[in-house]
CSV table of C-alpha atoms in Angstrom, one decimal:
chain,number,residue,atom,x,y,z
A,11,MET,CA,-59.6,87.6,-121.0
A,12,MET,CA,-59.2,89.9,-118.0
A,13,LYS,CA,-61.6,92.9,-118.0
A,14,TYR,CA,-60.7,96.3,-116.6
A,15,SER,CA,-63.3,98.4,-114.8
A,16,VAL,CA,-61.6,101.7,-115.2
A,17,ARG,CA,-62.1,103.8,-118.3
A,18,LEU,CA,-59.0,103.9,-120.5
A,19,ASN,CA,-58.1,107.0,-122.4
A,20,PHE,CA,-56.8,105.8,-125.7
A,21,ASN,CA,-55.8,109.3,-126.7
A,22,ASP,CA,-53.2,109.2,-123.9
A,23,GLY,CA,-49.9,107.9,-125.3
A,24,SER,CA,-48.9,106.8,-121.8
A,25,PHE,CA,-51.3,103.9,-121.9
A,26,ARG,CA,-49.8,102.6,-125.2
A,27,THR,CA,-46.3,103.0,-123.7
A,28,GLN,CA,-47.2,101.1,-120.6
A,29,THR,CA,-48.9,98.4,-122.6
A,30,HIS,CA,-45.8,98.1,-124.8
A,31,LYS,CA,-43.6,97.9,-121.8
A,32,MET,CA,-45.8,95.2,-120.2
A,33,GLY,CA,-45.8,93.2,-123.5
A,34,MET,CA,-42.0,93.5,-123.8
A,35,THR,CA,-41.6,92.4,-120.2
A,36,LEU,CA,-43.9,89.4,-120.7
A,37,LEU,CA,-42.1,88.5,-123.9
A,38,PHE,CA,-38.7,88.7,-122.2
A,39,GLY,CA,-39.9,86.6,-119.4
A,40,LEU,CA,-41.2,83.9,-121.7
A,41,LEU,CA,-38.0,83.9,-123.7
A,42,LEU,CA,-36.0,83.6,-120.5
A,43,PHE,CA,-38.1,80.7,-119.3
A,44,ALA,CA,-37.8,79.0,-122.6
A,45,CYS,CA,-34.0,79.4,-122.5
A,46,GLN,CA,-33.8,78.1,-119.0
A,47,ARG,CA,-35.8,75.0,-120.0
A,48,LYS,CA,-33.6,74.3,-122.9
A,49,GLU,CA,-30.3,74.9,-121.1
A,50,GLU,CA,-28.2,71.8,-121.0
A,51,ASN,CA,-25.6,70.9,-118.5
A,52,ILE,CA,-22.4,69.8,-120.2
A,53,LEU,CA,-19.4,68.6,-118.2
A,54,THR,CA,-16.0,67.3,-119.3
A,55,ILE,CA,-14.5,64.3,-117.6
A,56,LYS,CA,-10.8,64.8,-118.0
A,57,THR,CA,-8.9,61.4,-117.7
A,58,SER,CA,-5.4,60.2,-118.0
A,59,GLU,CA,-6.5,58.7,-121.4
A,60,GLY,CA,-8.2,61.9,-122.7
A,61,SER,CA,-11.4,63.9,-122.3
A,62,ILE,CA,-15.0,62.7,-122.4
A,63,LYS,CA,-17.7,65.4,-122.7
A,64,VAL,CA,-21.1,64.4,-121.4
A,65,LYS,CA,-24.6,66.0,-121.5
A,66,LEU,CA,-26.7,65.6,-118.4
A,67,TYR,CA,-30.5,65.1,-118.8
A,68,ASN,CA,-32.8,67.6,-117.2
A,69,GLU,CA,-35.4,64.9,-117.0
A,70,THR,CA,-33.4,63.2,-114.2
A,71,PRO,CA,-32.7,66.3,-111.9
A,72,LEU,CA,-31.7,64.4,-108.8
A,73,HIS,CA,-28.9,62.6,-110.5
A,74,ARG,CA,-28.0,65.6,-112.6
A,75,ASP,CA,-27.6,67.9,-109.6
A,76,ASN,CA,-25.8,65.2,-107.5
A,77,PHE,CA,-23.2,64.6,-110.3
A,78,ILE,CA,-22.7,68.4,-110.7
A,79,LYS,CA,-22.3,68.9,-107.0
A,80,LEU,CA,-19.7,66.2,-106.6
A,81,ALA,CA,-17.8,67.4,-109.6
A,82,LYS,CA,-17.7,71.0,-108.3
A,83,GLU,CA,-16.5,69.7,-104.9
A,84,GLY,CA,-13.7,67.9,-106.6
A,85,PHE,CA,-14.9,64.5,-105.3
A,86,TYR,CA,-13.9,62.7,-108.5
A,87,ASP,CA,-10.5,64.3,-108.8
A,88,GLY,CA,-8.0,61.4,-108.6
A,89,ILE,CA,-10.6,58.6,-108.7
A,90,LEU,CA,-10.0,55.6,-111.0
A,91,PHE,CA,-12.1,53.9,-113.5
A,92,HIS,CA,-11.9,50.7,-111.4
A,93,ARG,CA,-14.2,48.4,-113.4
A,94,VAL,CA,-13.8,48.0,-117.1
A,95,ILE,CA,-15.5,45.3,-119.1
A,96,LYS,CA,-14.9,45.3,-122.9
A,97,ASP,CA,-18.1,45.7,-125.0
A,98,PHE,CA,-20.1,46.5,-121.9
A,99,VAL,CA,-19.3,49.4,-119.5
A,100,ILE,CA,-16.5,51.4,-117.9
A,101,GLN,CA,-17.3,52.4,-114.2
A,102,ALA,CA,-15.9,54.8,-111.6
A,103,GLY,CA,-16.9,56.3,-108.3
A,104,ASP,CA,-15.1,54.6,-105.5
A,105,PRO,CA,-13.4,57.2,-103.2
A,106,GLU,CA,-10.9,54.6,-102.0
A,107,SER,CA,-9.6,54.1,-105.5
A,108,LYS,CA,-7.6,57.3,-105.2
A,109,GLY,CA,-3.9,56.2,-105.1
A,110,ALA,CA,-5.0,52.5,-104.6
A,111,LYS,CA,-2.2,50.0,-105.0
A,112,ALA,CA,-2.2,47.7,-107.9
A,113,GLY,CA,-4.3,44.5,-107.6
A,114,ILE,CA,-6.5,45.8,-104.8
A,115,LEU,CA,-10.2,45.0,-105.3
A,116,LEU,CA,-12.2,48.2,-105.6
A,117,GLY,CA,-15.8,49.3,-105.9
A,118,ALA,CA,-17.2,48.7,-102.5
A,119,LYS,CA,-17.1,52.3,-101.2
A,120,SER,CA,-19.3,55.3,-102.2
A,121,VAL,CA,-20.4,58.6,-100.7
A,122,LYS,CA,-22.7,58.3,-97.7
A,123,HIS,CA,-25.8,59.4,-99.5
A,124,ASP,CA,-27.9,57.5,-102.2
A,125,VAL,CA,-30.0,59.0,-104.9
A,126,LYS,CA,-33.6,58.0,-105.5
A,127,ALA,CA,-34.2,56.1,-108.7
A,128,GLU,CA,-35.3,58.2,-111.7
A,129,ILE,CA,-35.7,55.4,-114.3
A,130,ARG,CA,-37.5,56.7,-117.4
A,131,PRO,CA,-38.7,54.5,-120.2
A,132,GLU,CA,-37.5,57.0,-122.9
A,133,PHE,CA,-33.9,56.4,-121.8
A,134,PHE,CA,-32.3,53.1,-122.6
A,135,HIS,CA,-28.8,51.6,-122.6
A,136,LYS,CA,-27.6,52.5,-126.0
A,137,ARG,CA,-23.9,53.0,-126.6
A,138,GLY,CA,-22.6,56.1,-124.9
A,139,VAL,CA,-25.2,56.7,-122.2
A,140,LEU,CA,-24.1,57.7,-118.7
A,141,ALA,CA,-25.9,55.9,-115.8
A,142,ALA,CA,-25.7,55.4,-112.1
A,143,ALA,CA,-24.6,52.1,-110.6
A,144,ARG,CA,-26.3,50.6,-107.6
A,145,GLU,CA,-26.6,47.6,-105.3
A,146,GLY,CA,-28.6,44.5,-106.5
A,147,ASP,CA,-32.3,44.0,-106.2
A,148,ASN,CA,-32.0,41.5,-103.4
A,149,ILE,CA,-31.0,44.3,-101.0
A,150,ASN,CA,-32.2,47.2,-103.1
A,151,PRO,CA,-35.6,46.5,-104.6
A,152,GLU,CA,-36.3,50.2,-105.0
A,153,LYS,CA,-33.3,50.5,-107.4
A,154,VAL,CA,-31.8,53.4,-105.4
A,155,SER,CA,-28.6,54.6,-107.1
A,156,SER,CA,-25.2,54.9,-105.5
A,157,GLY,CA,-24.4,58.5,-104.7
A,158,SER,CA,-21.1,58.5,-106.6
A,159,HIS,CA,-20.7,55.4,-108.8
A,160,PHE,CA,-21.4,55.9,-112.5
A,161,TYR,CA,-20.8,54.0,-115.7
A,162,ILE,CA,-20.6,54.7,-119.4
A,163,VAL,CA,-21.9,52.1,-121.8
A,164,THR,CA,-19.8,50.8,-124.7
A,165,GLY,CA,-21.9,47.7,-125.3
A,166,GLN,CA,-22.1,45.6,-128.5
A,167,THR,CA,-24.3,45.4,-131.6
A,168,TYR,CA,-27.0,42.8,-132.1
A,169,THR,CA,-29.1,41.3,-134.9
A,170,ASN,CA,-32.9,41.3,-134.6
A,171,ALA,CA,-32.8,37.6,-134.0
A,172,SER,CA,-30.1,37.8,-131.3
A,173,LEU,CA,-32.1,40.7,-129.7
A,174,ASP,CA,-35.2,38.5,-129.5
A,175,SER,CA,-33.3,35.7,-127.9
A,176,LEU,CA,-31.6,38.1,-125.4
A,177,VAL,CA,-34.9,39.7,-124.5
A,178,GLY,CA,-36.5,36.2,-123.9
A,179,ASN,CA,-33.6,35.2,-121.6
A,180,ILE,CA,-33.7,38.5,-119.7
A,181,ASN,CA,-37.4,38.2,-119.0
A,182,ASN,CA,-37.0,34.5,-118.0
A,183,LEU,CA,-34.3,35.5,-115.5
A,184,ARG,CA,-36.3,38.4,-114.2
A,185,LEU,CA,-39.3,36.0,-113.7
A,186,VAL,CA,-37.1,33.6,-111.7
A,187,ALA,CA,-35.8,36.4,-109.6
A,188,MET,CA,-39.3,37.7,-108.9
A,189,PHE,CA,-40.5,34.2,-108.1
A,190,ASN,CA,-37.8,33.8,-105.5
A,191,ARG,CA,-38.5,37.3,-104.1
A,192,VAL,CA,-42.2,36.5,-103.7
A,193,LYS,CA,-41.5,33.0,-102.4
A,194,ALA,CA,-39.4,34.5,-99.5
A,195,LYS,CA,-42.6,36.1,-98.1
A,196,TYR,CA,-44.3,32.7,-97.9
A,197,ASP,CA,-41.3,30.6,-96.6
A,198,THR,CA,-42.8,30.2,-93.1
A,199,GLN,CA,-46.1,29.1,-94.5
A,200,ILE,CA,-44.5,26.8,-97.0
A,201,ASN,CA,-42.4,25.1,-94.2
A,202,SER,CA,-45.5,24.6,-92.2
A,203,LEU,CA,-47.4,23.0,-95.1
A,204,SER,CA,-44.5,20.8,-95.9
A,205,ALA,CA,-44.2,19.6,-92.3
A,206,ARG,CA,-47.9,18.6,-92.4
A,207,ASN,CA,-47.5,17.0,-95.9
A,208,ASP,CA,-50.3,19.3,-97.1
A,209,PHE,CA,-49.6,18.9,-100.8
A,210,ASP,CA,-52.9,20.6,-101.8
A,211,GLY,CA,-51.9,23.6,-99.7
A,212,LEU,CA,-48.5,23.7,-101.3
A,213,GLU,CA,-49.9,23.5,-104.8
A,214,GLU,CA,-52.3,26.4,-104.0
A,215,ILE,CA,-49.5,28.6,-102.6
A,216,HIS,CA,-47.3,27.8,-105.6
A,217,LYS,CA,-50.0,29.0,-107.9
A,218,LYS,CA,-50.3,32.2,-105.8
A,219,ILE,CA,-46.6,32.8,-105.9
A,220,SER,CA,-46.5,32.2,-109.7
A,221,LEU,CA,-49.4,34.6,-110.3
A,222,GLU,CA,-47.8,37.4,-108.1
A,223,SER,CA,-44.4,36.9,-109.9
A,224,ARG,CA,-46.0,37.2,-113.3
A,225,GLU,CA,-47.8,40.4,-112.2
A,226,LEU,CA,-44.5,41.8,-111.0
A,227,LEU,CA,-42.8,40.9,-114.2
A,228,GLU,CA,-45.3,42.9,-116.2
A,229,GLN,CA,-44.0,46.0,-114.5
A,230,GLU,CA,-40.4,45.3,-115.5
A,231,LYS,CA,-40.7,43.1,-118.6
A,232,VAL,CA,-38.4,44.1,-121.4
A,233,VAL,CA,-40.3,45.0,-124.6
A,234,LEU,CA,-38.1,46.7,-127.1
A,235,THR,CA,-39.4,49.8,-129.0
A,236,ASP,CA,-38.5,50.4,-132.7
A,237,GLU,CA,-36.1,53.1,-131.5
A,238,GLN,CA,-34.3,50.6,-129.2
A,239,ARG,CA,-34.1,48.0,-132.0
A,240,ARG,CA,-32.5,50.6,-134.3
A,241,ALA,CA,-30.0,51.6,-131.7
A,242,TYR,CA,-29.0,48.1,-130.6
A,243,THR,CA,-28.7,46.8,-134.2
A,244,GLY,CA,-26.9,50.0,-135.2
A,245,ILE,CA,-24.6,51.6,-132.7
A,246,GLY,CA,-25.1,48.9,-130.1
A,247,GLY,CA,-25.5,49.0,-126.3
A,248,ALA,CA,-26.4,46.9,-123.3
A,249,PRO,CA,-30.2,46.1,-123.4
A,250,ARG,CA,-30.1,43.7,-120.4
A,251,LEU,CA,-29.6,46.8,-118.2
A,252,ASP,CA,-32.8,48.5,-119.4
A,253,GLY,CA,-35.3,49.4,-116.7
A,254,LYS,CA,-32.9,48.5,-113.9
A,255,TYR,CA,-30.7,51.5,-113.6
A,256,THR,CA,-31.1,55.3,-113.8
A,257,ILE,CA,-29.7,56.8,-117.0
A,258,PHE,CA,-29.0,60.5,-116.5
A,259,GLY,CA,-26.8,61.6,-119.5
A,260,GLU,CA,-24.8,60.7,-122.6
A,261,VAL,CA,-21.5,61.2,-124.1
A,262,ILE,CA,-21.5,63.9,-126.8
A,263,GLU,CA,-17.7,63.9,-127.5
A,264,GLY,CA,-14.9,61.5,-126.6
A,265,MET,CA,-16.3,58.0,-127.3
A,266,ASP,CA,-12.9,57.2,-128.7
A,267,VAL,CA,-11.5,57.8,-125.3
A,268,VAL,CA,-14.2,55.6,-123.8
A,269,ASP,CA,-13.3,52.9,-126.3
A,270,THR,CA,-9.6,53.2,-125.5
A,271,ILE,CA,-10.3,52.7,-121.8
A,272,SER,CA,-12.7,49.8,-122.6
A,273,ALA,CA,-9.9,48.0,-124.5
A,274,LEU,CA,-7.3,48.1,-121.7
A,275,ALA,CA,-6.0,44.9,-120.2
A,276,THR,CA,-7.7,44.1,-116.8
A,277,ASP,CA,-7.1,41.8,-113.9
A,278,GLU,CA,-9.4,39.1,-112.5
A,279,ASN,CA,-11.5,41.9,-110.8
A,280,ASP,CA,-12.0,43.8,-114.1
A,281,ARG,CA,-9.7,46.6,-112.8
A,282,PRO,CA,-7.4,48.0,-115.6
A,283,VAL,CA,-3.8,46.9,-115.1
A,284,LYS,CA,-2.9,50.4,-116.1
A,285,ASP,CA,-4.6,52.9,-113.9
A,286,VAL,CA,-7.1,55.2,-115.6
A,287,VAL,CA,-7.3,58.4,-113.5
A,288,ILE,CA,-10.1,61.0,-113.5
A,289,ILE,CA,-8.1,64.2,-113.3
A,290,GLU,CA,-11.1,66.4,-112.9
A,291,ILE,CA,-14.7,66.9,-114.0
A,292,GLN,CA,-15.7,70.4,-114.9
C-alpha cells in the first residue's frame, strides 16, 4: 500500500470528498475498462438470400480489424459467394467476382495485403464458424491468411467412430505432407548418394527425414478435445480444417441463410449457378 508522508487532517471534510472522488473515478475507470474488454463486434452480412449476423472474436484482433475495415470501406459490396460446397463451407472474397459472367472460374484474386495467422487452439471448425481462407502449405507454410477471402462452415455430423477414423486419416496425410516438405531440403544430398549407390547413406538420411517429419507432426497433430467431440457429433463441422486456418468469428443469427446458400446447385468449379451476392456488410 502506498504511504503518504504528509499529515492528513481527518477533521477536514475536503479530504473525504477528494478521497470519494478518487474512488469513484477509479471505479468508473475499471468499469469502463471491463466494458471495453467485453465489447463484441457484431456485423451483418446482407446477401441476396438473406442476412447473416456474425460475431468477431477479440482474441484474433488482426483478422477482426481487417474484416471490419474492408466492410466499412464497402469492399464486399457486390461480391459473390463464389465457392459453395454442400456440407462443408461457403466462401467469398474475390474482388473480381463483382458482376462476373456465369461460368467464369473465380477465387484467384484478393486484396494486396495478407493477414498474419492467428490460429488458436480454443477455436475449431464447428458448424457456423467464420474463418479466413489462404493458399496451401506448399507455398504458404506460415499459414498466412488471405486479406479478403473468408468462409463459413456448414460441415457435417460424425459418430465417435467416424471421428476416430477421420482423425487418423488426417494425421497420416499431414505426416506424408511433412515428409515431402522435409525431403525437399535433402534432395541434392539424396541425388548425390543415389548416384554413388550409397545405400547406407540413403538409409540414414531416410531415418533423419522420418524423425524430423514426426517432430513436425507433433506440432500440428489433430487430437480432439471433449468439447470438439461434442460439437462434431452434435451440431457438426469440418474437423479436417482444424489447426490449419484462422477462425475469427461465428454466426449468431442466420444459419438458415447459410444452409440455403449451401444447398444451391453449383457448376464444376463449385460456383453457384444462381449468383449469391453480398449486398453489404455493416
